[in-house]
Amino acid sequence: MLKRTCILIFLGFVVNGLLRFDGYDQTRFASVLGRIGIAWFFAGLIYLNFDLKKQIIWFTGILIGYYLAMKLIPVPGFGAGNLTAEGSLEGYIDRLFLPGRLHSKVYDPEGIFSTIPAVSTALLGVFLGTFLKSEHAYYTIKNKVVIMTGSAIVLIIIGLLWDFDFPINKHLWTSSFVCFVGGFSILFFLFFYILIDVFGFKKWAFPLILIGSNSILIYMASEGLVNFKHTADYVFGGLIKFGPIVWQPVFVTISVTFVQLILLYFLYKKKWFLKI
């Protein structure tokens, strides 16, 4: 687990341009991959060391603790409960302790403090996976669908209610955001679960398999390691110019996605996967 976390953090550095050697002050150390690695690591520790009841206590405690800290701990010059980019406790901690360049100058959307509630996001995945793997006789497919739907609706409602006092905000990864987006994530998962695993409609999802089998690699490539837009423009740019101007950005995006899928298909057929 620690090895995987360190590799993800390092790959996040690479995506941010570490190997350009622009200097310490111009290097961003926080990253999406780093957050995934850290949140997954601590969620994994909780899963391995506590039973389900205590895992839920951890999940709830993290969200409430983050909420109380963001609302009650004063930031010099701004006071307590300020949720602006510069005045929030999250932004203040980033400026104090996060090395190098911040993504948004006064804070980082993948910063130090907002990674804490991301652990709860990872725990939602733990709960869902554990539930699906359960072989208890009561958990028929119908009951599983009902329970997942109910859980998603409850999370969404909690997020909406919490939004009145602690706004749904991705950049701060607020507790209301964790609940709200977590609920919709379960609904999206449920849609694919019913369509693919229950009804057996699998062939249409092959492009998604291509993406999922090399998700980290294609993410790194699309974030700057490979210029897909240049290739797409070289191949499809002439045709796109004949389309309506208002639709050309859409066709460009589709062409870039198509080029990415061609690369992923080649890797899939060769059985070349970036495994971490």
PDB file of C-alpha atoms in Angstrom, residues 8-272:
ATOM      1  CA  LEU A   8       1.110   7.640  -7.364  1.00  0.00           C
ATOM      2  CA  ILE A   9       2.510  10.712  -5.611  1.00  0.00           C
ATOM      3  CA  PHE A  10       5.612  10.604  -7.814  1.00  0.00           C
ATOM      4  CA  LEU A  11       3.562  10.181 -10.990  1.00  0.00           C
ATOM      5  CA  GLY A  12       1.539  13.187  -9.884  1.00  0.00           C
ATOM      6  CA  PHE A  13       4.801  15.136  -9.676  1.00  0.00           C
ATOM      7  CA  VAL A  14       5.628  14.021 -13.232  1.00  0.00           C
ATOM      8  CA  VAL A  15       2.223  15.144 -14.526  1.00  0.00           C
ATOM      9  CA  ASN A  16       2.834  18.517 -12.873  1.00  0.00           C
ATOM     10  CA  GLY A  17       6.087  18.912 -14.787  1.00  0.00           C
ATOM     11  CA  LEU A  18       8.662  17.865 -12.197  1.00  0.00           C
ATOM     12  CA  LEU A  19      11.052  16.606 -14.873  1.00  0.00           C
ATOM     13  CA  ARG A  20      11.081  19.990 -16.590  1.00  0.00           C
ATOM     14  CA  PHE A  21      13.235  21.138 -13.647  1.00  0.00           C
ATOM     15  CA  ASP A  22      11.710  24.623 -13.571  1.00  0.00           C
ATOM     16  CA  GLY A  23      12.871  25.118 -10.011  1.00  0.00           C
ATOM     17  CA  TYR A  24      11.390  24.483  -6.591  1.00  0.00           C
ATOM     18  CA  ASP A  25       9.188  27.599  -6.603  1.00  0.00           C
ATOM     19  CA  GLN A  26       7.654  26.695  -9.975  1.00  0.00           C
ATOM     20  CA  THR A  27       6.971  23.041  -9.197  1.00  0.00           C
ATOM     21  CA  ARG A  28       3.517  22.020  -8.002  1.00  0.00           C
ATOM     22  CA  PHE A  29       3.663  19.135  -5.533  1.00  0.00           C
ATOM     23  CA  ALA A  30      -0.051  18.556  -4.948  1.00  0.00           C
ATOM     24  CA  SER A  31      -1.814  16.489  -7.612  1.00  0.00           C
ATOM     25  CA  VAL A  32      -4.887  14.437  -8.442  1.00  0.00           C
ATOM     26  CA  LEU A  33      -2.869  11.220  -8.486  1.00  0.00           C
ATOM     27  CA  GLY A  34      -1.249  12.139  -5.186  1.00  0.00           C
ATOM     28  CA  ARG A  35      -4.639  12.709  -3.603  1.00  0.00           C
ATOM     29  CA  ILE A  36      -5.895   9.377  -4.922  1.00  0.00           C
ATOM     30  CA  GLY A  37      -2.838   7.645  -3.469  1.00  0.00           C
ATOM     31  CA  ILE A  38      -3.048   9.278  -0.044  1.00  0.00           C
ATOM     32  CA  ALA A  39      -6.835   8.988   0.329  1.00  0.00           C
ATOM     33  CA  TRP A  40      -6.736   5.349  -0.813  1.00  0.00           C
ATOM     34  CA  PHE A  41      -3.876   4.597   1.598  1.00  0.00           C
ATOM     35  CA  PHE A  42      -5.625   5.882   4.714  1.00  0.00           C
ATOM     36  CA  ALA A  43      -8.974   4.413   3.688  1.00  0.00           C
ATOM     37  CA  GLY A  44      -7.153   1.108   3.268  1.00  0.00           C
ATOM     38  CA  LEU A  45      -5.640   1.350   6.736  1.00  0.00           C
ATOM     39  CA  ILE A  46      -9.092   1.966   8.220  1.00  0.00           C
ATOM     40  CA  TYR A  47     -10.539  -0.964   6.257  1.00  0.00           C
ATOM     41  CA  LEU A  48      -7.795  -3.355   7.378  1.00  0.00           C
ATOM     42  CA  ASN A  49      -7.860  -2.410  11.051  1.00  0.00           C
ATOM     43  CA  PHE A  50     -11.521  -1.765  11.905  1.00  0.00           C
ATOM     44  CA  ASP A  51     -14.824  -3.559  11.456  1.00  0.00           C
ATOM     45  CA  LEU A  52     -17.655  -2.046   9.426  1.00  0.00           C
ATOM     46  CA  LYS A  53     -19.243  -0.226  12.378  1.00  0.00           C
ATOM     47  CA  LYS A  54     -15.963   1.508  13.241  1.00  0.00           C
ATOM     48  CA  GLN A  55     -15.309   2.251   9.563  1.00  0.00           C
ATOM     49  CA  ILE A  56     -18.621   4.139   9.472  1.00  0.00           C
ATOM     50  CA  ILE A  57     -17.605   5.989  12.643  1.00  0.00           C
ATOM     51  CA  TRP A  58     -14.347   6.989  10.932  1.00  0.00           C
ATOM     52  CA  PHE A  59     -16.274   8.114   7.841  1.00  0.00           C
ATOM     53  CA  THR A  60     -18.675  10.242   9.871  1.00  0.00           C
ATOM     54  CA  GLY A  61     -16.018  11.553  12.246  1.00  0.00           C
ATOM     55  CA  ILE A  62     -13.781  12.735   9.417  1.00  0.00           C
ATOM     56  CA  LEU A  63     -16.608  14.661   7.738  1.00  0.00           C
ATOM     57  CA  ILE A  64     -17.850  16.262  10.975  1.00  0.00           C
ATOM     58  CA  GLY A  65     -14.307  17.000  12.166  1.00  0.00           C
ATOM     59  CA  TYR A  66     -13.415  18.684   8.870  1.00  0.00           C
ATOM     60  CA  TYR A  67     -16.631  20.714   8.998  1.00  0.00           C
ATOM     61  CA  LEU A  68     -15.974  21.902  12.560  1.00  0.00           C
ATOM     62  CA  ALA A  69     -12.356  22.766  11.796  1.00  0.00           C
ATOM     63  CA  MET A  70     -13.276  24.779   8.691  1.00  0.00           C
ATOM     64  CA  LYS A  71     -16.064  26.614  10.525  1.00  0.00           C
ATOM     65  CA  LEU A  72     -14.502  27.208  13.953  1.00  0.00           C
ATOM     66  CA  ILE A  73     -10.712  27.549  13.606  1.00  0.00           C
ATOM     67  CA  PRO A  74      -9.818  31.197  12.860  1.00  0.00           C
ATOM     68  CA  VAL A  75      -7.484  32.139  10.019  1.00  0.00           C
ATOM     69  CA  PRO A  76      -5.250  35.205  10.663  1.00  0.00           C
ATOM     70  CA  GLY A  77      -6.753  38.213   8.938  1.00  0.00           C
ATOM     71  CA  PHE A  78     -10.000  36.438   8.036  1.00  0.00           C
ATOM     72  CA  GLY A  79     -11.398  34.912  11.211  1.00  0.00           C
ATOM     73  CA  ALA A  80     -13.289  31.639  11.508  1.00  0.00           C
ATOM     74  CA  GLY A  81     -15.728  30.162   9.014  1.00  0.00           C
ATOM     75  CA  ASN A  82     -14.440  32.021   5.959  1.00  0.00           C
ATOM     76  CA  LEU A  83     -14.809  29.687   2.983  1.00  0.00           C
ATOM     77  CA  THR A  84     -13.208  31.841   0.305  1.00  0.00           C
ATOM     78  CA  ALA A  85     -10.131  30.598  -1.533  1.00  0.00           C
ATOM     79  CA  GLU A  86      -7.773  32.810   0.458  1.00  0.00           C
ATOM     80  CA  GLY A  87      -9.643  33.019   3.753  1.00  0.00           C
ATOM     81  CA  SER A  88     -10.411  29.349   4.306  1.00  0.00           C
ATOM     82  CA  LEU A  89      -8.455  27.211   6.739  1.00  0.00           C
ATOM     83  CA  GLU A  90      -7.650  24.862   3.850  1.00  0.00           C
ATOM     84  CA  GLY A  91      -6.022  27.659   1.839  1.00  0.00           C
ATOM     85  CA  TYR A  92      -4.152  28.935   4.889  1.00  0.00           C
ATOM     86  CA  ILE A  93      -2.688  25.503   5.624  1.00  0.00           C
ATOM     87  CA  ASP A  94      -1.650  25.126   1.986  1.00  0.00           C
ATOM     88  CA  ARG A  95       0.188  28.437   2.072  1.00  0.00           C
ATOM     89  CA  LEU A  96       1.914  27.483   5.320  1.00  0.00           C
ATOM     90  CA  PHE A  97       2.926  23.899   4.654  1.00  0.00           C
ATOM     91  CA  LEU A  98       2.527  22.949   0.986  1.00  0.00           C
ATOM     92  CA  PRO A  99       5.899  23.315  -0.747  1.00  0.00           C
ATOM     93  CA  GLY A 100       6.487  24.728  -4.208  1.00  0.00           C
ATOM     94  CA  ARG A 101       3.838  26.386  -6.367  1.00  0.00           C
ATOM     95  CA  LEU A 102       0.161  26.321  -5.460  1.00  0.00           C
ATOM     96  CA  HIS A 103      -2.286  25.570  -8.256  1.00  0.00           C
ATOM     97  CA  SER A 104      -4.346  28.714  -7.606  1.00  0.00           C
ATOM     98  CA  LYS A 105      -1.747  30.953  -5.915  1.00  0.00           C
ATOM     99  CA  VAL A 106      -3.523  31.211  -2.541  1.00  0.00           C
ATOM    100  CA  TYR A 107      -4.678  27.591  -2.257  1.00  0.00           C
ATOM    101  CA  ASP A 108      -4.505  24.244  -4.039  1.00  0.00           C
ATOM    102  CA  PRO A 109      -7.627  22.200  -4.920  1.00  0.00           C
ATOM    103  CA  GLU A 110      -5.617  19.050  -4.103  1.00  0.00           C
ATOM    104  CA  GLY A 111      -4.025  20.599  -1.049  1.00  0.00           C
ATOM    105  CA  ILE A 112      -3.090  19.174   2.319  1.00  0.00           C
ATOM    106  CA  PHE A 113      -6.107  19.783   4.515  1.00  0.00           C
ATOM    107  CA  SER A 114      -8.803  19.054   1.931  1.00  0.00           C
ATOM    108  CA  THR A 115      -7.253  15.624   1.377  1.00  0.00           C
ATOM    109  CA  ILE A 116      -8.597  14.595   4.798  1.00  0.00           C
ATOM    110  CA  PRO A 117     -12.294  14.493   3.716  1.00  0.00           C
ATOM    111  CA  ALA A 118     -11.156  12.758   0.508  1.00  0.00           C
ATOM    112  CA  VAL A 119     -10.409   9.770   2.748  1.00  0.00           C
ATOM    113  CA  SER A 120     -14.153   9.601   3.417  1.00  0.00           C
ATOM    114  CA  THR A 121     -14.763   9.629  -0.332  1.00  0.00           C
ATOM    115  CA  ALA A 122     -12.451   6.625  -0.639  1.00  0.00           C
ATOM    116  CA  LEU A 123     -14.270   4.942   2.246  1.00  0.00           C
ATOM    117  CA  LEU A 124     -17.532   5.192   0.315  1.00  0.00           C
ATOM    118  CA  GLY A 125     -15.878   2.999  -2.301  1.00  0.00           C
ATOM    119  CA  VAL A 126     -14.862   0.591   0.460  1.00  0.00           C
ATOM    120  CA  PHE A 127     -18.437   0.412   1.739  1.00  0.00           C
ATOM    121  CA  LEU A 128     -19.858  -0.179  -1.735  1.00  0.00           C
ATOM    122  CA  GLY A 129     -17.302  -2.851  -2.611  1.00  0.00           C
ATOM    123  CA  THR A 130     -17.780  -4.640   0.705  1.00  0.00           C
ATOM    124  CA  PHE A 131     -21.545  -4.573   0.272  1.00  0.00           C
ATOM    125  CA  LEU A 132     -21.457  -5.956  -3.280  1.00  0.00           C
ATOM    126  CA  LYS A 133     -19.146  -8.790  -2.227  1.00  0.00           C
ATOM    127  CA  SER A 134     -21.411  -9.783   0.640  1.00  0.00           C
ATOM    128  CA  GLU A 135     -22.900 -13.252   0.164  1.00  0.00           C
ATOM    129  CA  HIS A 136     -25.530 -13.001   2.887  1.00  0.00           C
ATOM    130  CA  ALA A 137     -28.749 -14.717   1.814  1.00  0.00           C
ATOM    131  CA  TYR A 138     -30.779 -11.540   2.380  1.00  0.00           C
ATOM    132  CA  TYR A 139     -28.701  -9.593  -0.132  1.00  0.00           C
ATOM    133  CA  THR A 140     -30.410 -10.696  -3.330  1.00  0.00           C
ATOM    134  CA  ILE A 141     -29.840  -8.593  -6.439  1.00  0.00           C
ATOM    135  CA  LYS A 142     -33.192  -6.873  -5.896  1.00  0.00           C
ATOM    136  CA  ASN A 143     -32.383  -6.048  -2.275  1.00  0.00           C
ATOM    137  CA  LYS A 144     -28.925  -4.818  -3.213  1.00  0.00           C
ATOM    138  CA  VAL A 145     -30.404  -2.460  -5.803  1.00  0.00           C
ATOM    139  CA  VAL A 146     -32.943  -1.142  -3.299  1.00  0.00           C
ATOM    140  CA  ILE A 147     -30.339  -0.640  -0.565  1.00  0.00           C
ATOM    141  CA  MET A 148     -27.873   1.088  -2.894  1.00  0.00           C
ATOM    142  CA  THR A 149     -30.599   3.354  -4.263  1.00  0.00           C
ATOM    143  CA  GLY A 150     -31.739   4.266  -0.753  1.00  0.00           C
ATOM    144  CA  SER A 151     -28.185   4.908   0.415  1.00  0.00           C
ATOM    145  CA  ALA A 152     -27.523   7.162  -2.571  1.00  0.00           C
ATOM    146  CA  ILE A 153     -30.695   9.194  -1.961  1.00  0.00           C
ATOM    147  CA  VAL A 154     -29.873   9.589   1.748  1.00  0.00           C
ATOM    148  CA  LEU A 155     -26.353  10.822   0.935  1.00  0.00           C
ATOM    149  CA  ILE A 156     -27.664  13.294  -1.639  1.00  0.00           C
ATOM    150  CA  ILE A 157     -30.248  14.661   0.815  1.00  0.00           C
ATOM    151  CA  ILE A 158     -27.598  15.004   3.551  1.00  0.00           C
ATOM    152  CA  GLY A 159     -25.363  16.847   1.093  1.00  0.00           C
ATOM    153  CA  LEU A 160     -28.143  19.225   0.072  1.00  0.00           C
ATOM    154  CA  LEU A 161     -29.108  19.959   3.678  1.00  0.00           C
ATOM    155  CA  TRP A 162     -25.494  20.437   4.732  1.00  0.00           C
ATOM    156  CA  ASP A 163     -25.047  22.753   1.758  1.00  0.00           C
ATOM    157  CA  PHE A 164     -27.027  25.457   3.593  1.00  0.00           C
ATOM    158  CA  ASP A 165     -24.234  25.826   6.159  1.00  0.00           C
ATOM    159  CA  PHE A 166     -21.235  24.178   4.462  1.00  0.00           C
ATOM    160  CA  PRO A 167     -21.604  24.701   0.688  1.00  0.00           C
ATOM    161  CA  ILE A 168     -21.052  21.881  -1.788  1.00  0.00           C
ATOM    162  CA  ASN A 169     -17.604  22.809  -3.087  1.00  0.00           C
ATOM    163  CA  LYS A 170     -15.150  20.562  -4.922  1.00  0.00           C
ATOM    164  CA  HIS A 171     -12.137  22.851  -4.473  1.00  0.00           C
ATOM    165  CA  LEU A 172     -12.505  22.715  -0.685  1.00  0.00           C
ATOM    166  CA  TRP A 173     -13.768  19.109  -0.844  1.00  0.00           C
ATOM    167  CA  THR A 174     -16.392  20.044   1.718  1.00  0.00           C
ATOM    168  CA  SER A 175     -18.228  17.419   3.736  1.00  0.00           C
ATOM    169  CA  SER A 176     -21.450  18.280   1.895  1.00  0.00           C
ATOM    170  CA  PHE A 177     -19.597  17.705  -1.400  1.00  0.00           C
ATOM    171  CA  VAL A 178     -18.462  14.252  -0.241  1.00  0.00           C
ATOM    172  CA  CYS A 179     -22.042  13.234   0.570  1.00  0.00           C
ATOM    173  CA  PHE A 180     -23.703  14.842  -2.453  1.00  0.00           C
ATOM    174  CA  VAL A 181     -21.250  13.590  -5.066  1.00  0.00           C
ATOM    175  CA  GLY A 182     -20.892  10.254  -3.289  1.00  0.00           C
ATOM    176  CA  GLY A 183     -24.635   9.718  -3.595  1.00  0.00           C
ATOM    177  CA  PHE A 184     -24.639  10.451  -7.310  1.00  0.00           C
ATOM    178  CA  SER A 185     -21.562   8.251  -7.780  1.00  0.00           C
ATOM    179  CA  ILE A 186     -23.491   5.349  -6.269  1.00  0.00           C
ATOM    180  CA  LEU A 187     -26.398   6.027  -8.635  1.00  0.00           C
ATOM    181  CA  PHE A 188     -24.072   6.060 -11.645  1.00  0.00           C
ATOM    182  CA  PHE A 189     -22.448   2.858 -10.414  1.00  0.00           C
ATOM    183  CA  LEU A 190     -25.888   1.337  -9.924  1.00  0.00           C
ATOM    184  CA  PHE A 191     -26.847   2.199 -13.513  1.00  0.00           C
ATOM    185  CA  PHE A 192     -23.831   0.332 -14.898  1.00  0.00           C
ATOM    186  CA  TYR A 193     -24.249  -2.504 -12.395  1.00  0.00           C
ATOM    187  CA  ILE A 194     -27.833  -3.157 -13.524  1.00  0.00           C
ATOM    188  CA  LEU A 195     -27.079  -2.749 -17.218  1.00  0.00           C
ATOM    189  CA  ILE A 196     -23.876  -4.819 -17.322  1.00  0.00           C
ATOM    190  CA  ASP A 197     -23.901  -7.257 -14.401  1.00  0.00           C
ATOM    191  CA  VAL A 198     -27.645  -7.857 -14.019  1.00  0.00           C
ATOM    192  CA  PHE A 199     -28.946  -7.642 -17.612  1.00  0.00           C
ATOM    193  CA  GLY A 200     -25.684  -8.705 -19.260  1.00  0.00           C
ATOM    194  CA  PHE A 201     -25.413  -5.820 -21.764  1.00  0.00           C
ATOM    195  CA  LYS A 202     -21.616  -5.745 -21.975  1.00  0.00           C
ATOM    196  CA  LYS A 203     -20.450  -5.142 -25.562  1.00  0.00           C
ATOM    197  CA  TRP A 204     -21.457  -1.469 -25.636  1.00  0.00           C
ATOM    198  CA  ALA A 205     -19.129  -0.805 -22.670  1.00  0.00           C
ATOM    199  CA  PHE A 206     -15.954  -1.939 -24.448  1.00  0.00           C
ATOM    200  CA  PRO A 207     -14.632   1.666 -24.829  1.00  0.00           C
ATOM    201  CA  LEU A 208     -15.041   2.061 -21.067  1.00  0.00           C
ATOM    202  CA  ILE A 209     -12.997  -1.113 -20.544  1.00  0.00           C
ATOM    203  CA  LEU A 210     -10.227   0.408 -22.682  1.00  0.00           C
ATOM    204  CA  ILE A 211     -10.180   3.497 -20.480  1.00  0.00           C
ATOM    205  CA  GLY A 212     -10.430   1.593 -17.207  1.00  0.00           C
ATOM    206  CA  SER A 213      -7.689  -0.900 -18.040  1.00  0.00           C
ATOM    207  CA  ASN A 214      -5.151   1.900 -18.465  1.00  0.00           C
ATOM    208  CA  SER A 215      -6.811   4.721 -16.532  1.00  0.00           C
ATOM    209  CA  ILE A 216      -3.681   6.150 -14.903  1.00  0.00           C
ATOM    210  CA  LEU A 217      -1.676   5.978 -18.124  1.00  0.00           C
ATOM    211  CA  ILE A 218      -4.308   7.745 -20.239  1.00  0.00           C
ATOM    212  CA  TYR A 219      -4.809  10.350 -17.510  1.00  0.00           C
ATOM    213  CA  MET A 220      -1.089  11.143 -17.447  1.00  0.00           C
ATOM    214  CA  ALA A 221      -0.912  11.193 -21.238  1.00  0.00           C
ATOM    215  CA  SER A 222      -3.917  13.489 -21.641  1.00  0.00           C
ATOM    216  CA  GLU A 223      -2.634  15.864 -18.958  1.00  0.00           C
ATOM    217  CA  GLY A 224       0.344  16.831 -21.099  1.00  0.00           C
ATOM    218  CA  LEU A 225       2.661  13.883 -21.773  1.00  0.00           C
ATOM    219  CA  VAL A 226       1.072  13.346 -25.205  1.00  0.00           C
ATOM    220  CA  ASN A 227      -0.342  16.056 -27.468  1.00  0.00           C
ATOM    221  CA  PHE A 228      -3.522  14.309 -28.598  1.00  0.00           C
ATOM    222  CA  LYS A 229      -4.998  17.541 -29.899  1.00  0.00           C
ATOM    223  CA  HIS A 230      -2.127  17.962 -32.367  1.00  0.00           C
ATOM    224  CA  THR A 231      -2.618  14.424 -33.691  1.00  0.00           C
ATOM    225  CA  ALA A 232      -6.386  14.806 -33.875  1.00  0.00           C
ATOM    226  CA  ASP A 233      -6.069  18.115 -35.696  1.00  0.00           C
ATOM    227  CA  TYR A 234      -3.535  16.603 -38.116  1.00  0.00           C
ATOM    228  CA  VAL A 235      -5.877  13.737 -38.981  1.00  0.00           C
ATOM    229  CA  PHE A 236      -9.340  15.273 -38.661  1.00  0.00           C
ATOM    230  CA  GLY A 237      -8.734  19.050 -38.708  1.00  0.00           C
ATOM    231  CA  GLY A 238      -9.450  19.418 -42.425  1.00  0.00           C
ATOM    232  CA  LEU A 239     -12.815  17.675 -42.157  1.00  0.00           C
ATOM    233  CA  ILE A 240     -13.803  19.559 -39.021  1.00  0.00           C
ATOM    234  CA  LYS A 241     -13.367  22.902 -40.819  1.00  0.00           C
ATOM    235  CA  PHE A 242     -16.261  21.983 -43.113  1.00  0.00           C
ATOM    236  CA  GLY A 243     -18.608  21.651 -40.148  1.00  0.00           C
ATOM    237  CA  PRO A 244     -20.722  24.449 -38.622  1.00  0.00           C
ATOM    238  CA  ILE A 245     -18.534  26.806 -36.583  1.00  0.00           C
ATOM    239  CA  VAL A 246     -20.667  26.402 -33.471  1.00  0.00           C
ATOM    240  CA  TRP A 247     -20.139  22.610 -33.590  1.00  0.00           C
ATOM    241  CA  GLN A 248     -16.428  22.595 -34.380  1.00  0.00           C
ATOM    242  CA  PRO A 249     -15.288  22.560 -30.697  1.00  0.00           C
ATOM    243  CA  VAL A 250     -17.511  19.508 -30.156  1.00  0.00           C
ATOM    244  CA  PHE A 251     -16.022  17.725 -33.179  1.00  0.00           C
ATOM    245  CA  VAL A 252     -12.513  18.590 -31.957  1.00  0.00           C
ATOM    246  CA  THR A 253     -13.250  17.041 -28.562  1.00  0.00           C
ATOM    247  CA  ILE A 254     -14.711  13.919 -30.207  1.00  0.00           C
ATOM    248  CA  SER A 255     -11.667  13.586 -32.469  1.00  0.00           C
ATOM    249  CA  VAL A 256      -9.287  13.875 -29.501  1.00  0.00           C
ATOM    250  CA  THR A 257     -11.251  11.196 -27.628  1.00  0.00           C
ATOM    251  CA  PHE A 258     -11.168   8.969 -30.702  1.00  0.00           C
ATOM    252  CA  VAL A 259      -7.377   9.257 -30.981  1.00  0.00           C
ATOM    253  CA  GLN A 260      -7.044   8.434 -27.286  1.00  0.00           C
ATOM    254  CA  LEU A 261      -9.245   5.355 -27.714  1.00  0.00           C
ATOM    255  CA  ILE A 262      -7.114   4.184 -30.649  1.00  0.00           C
ATOM    256  CA  LEU A 263      -4.024   4.336 -28.432  1.00  0.00           C
ATOM    257  CA  LEU A 264      -5.841   2.537 -25.618  1.00  0.00           C
ATOM    258  CA  TYR A 265      -7.086  -0.140 -28.023  1.00  0.00           C
ATOM    259  CA  PHE A 266      -3.538  -0.746 -29.262  1.00  0.00           C
ATOM    260  CA  LEU A 267      -2.286  -1.093 -25.681  1.00  0.00           C
ATOM    261  CA  TYR A 268      -5.206  -3.382 -24.806  1.00  0.00           C
ATOM    262  CA  LYS A 269      -4.559  -5.718 -27.738  1.00  0.00           C
ATOM    263  CA  LYS A 270      -0.858  -5.847 -26.844  1.00  0.00           C
ATOM    264  CA  LYS A 271      -1.815  -6.454 -23.192  1.00  0.00           C
ATOM    265  CA  TRP A 272       0.352  -3.528 -22.119  1.00  0.00           C
TER     266      TRP A 272
END
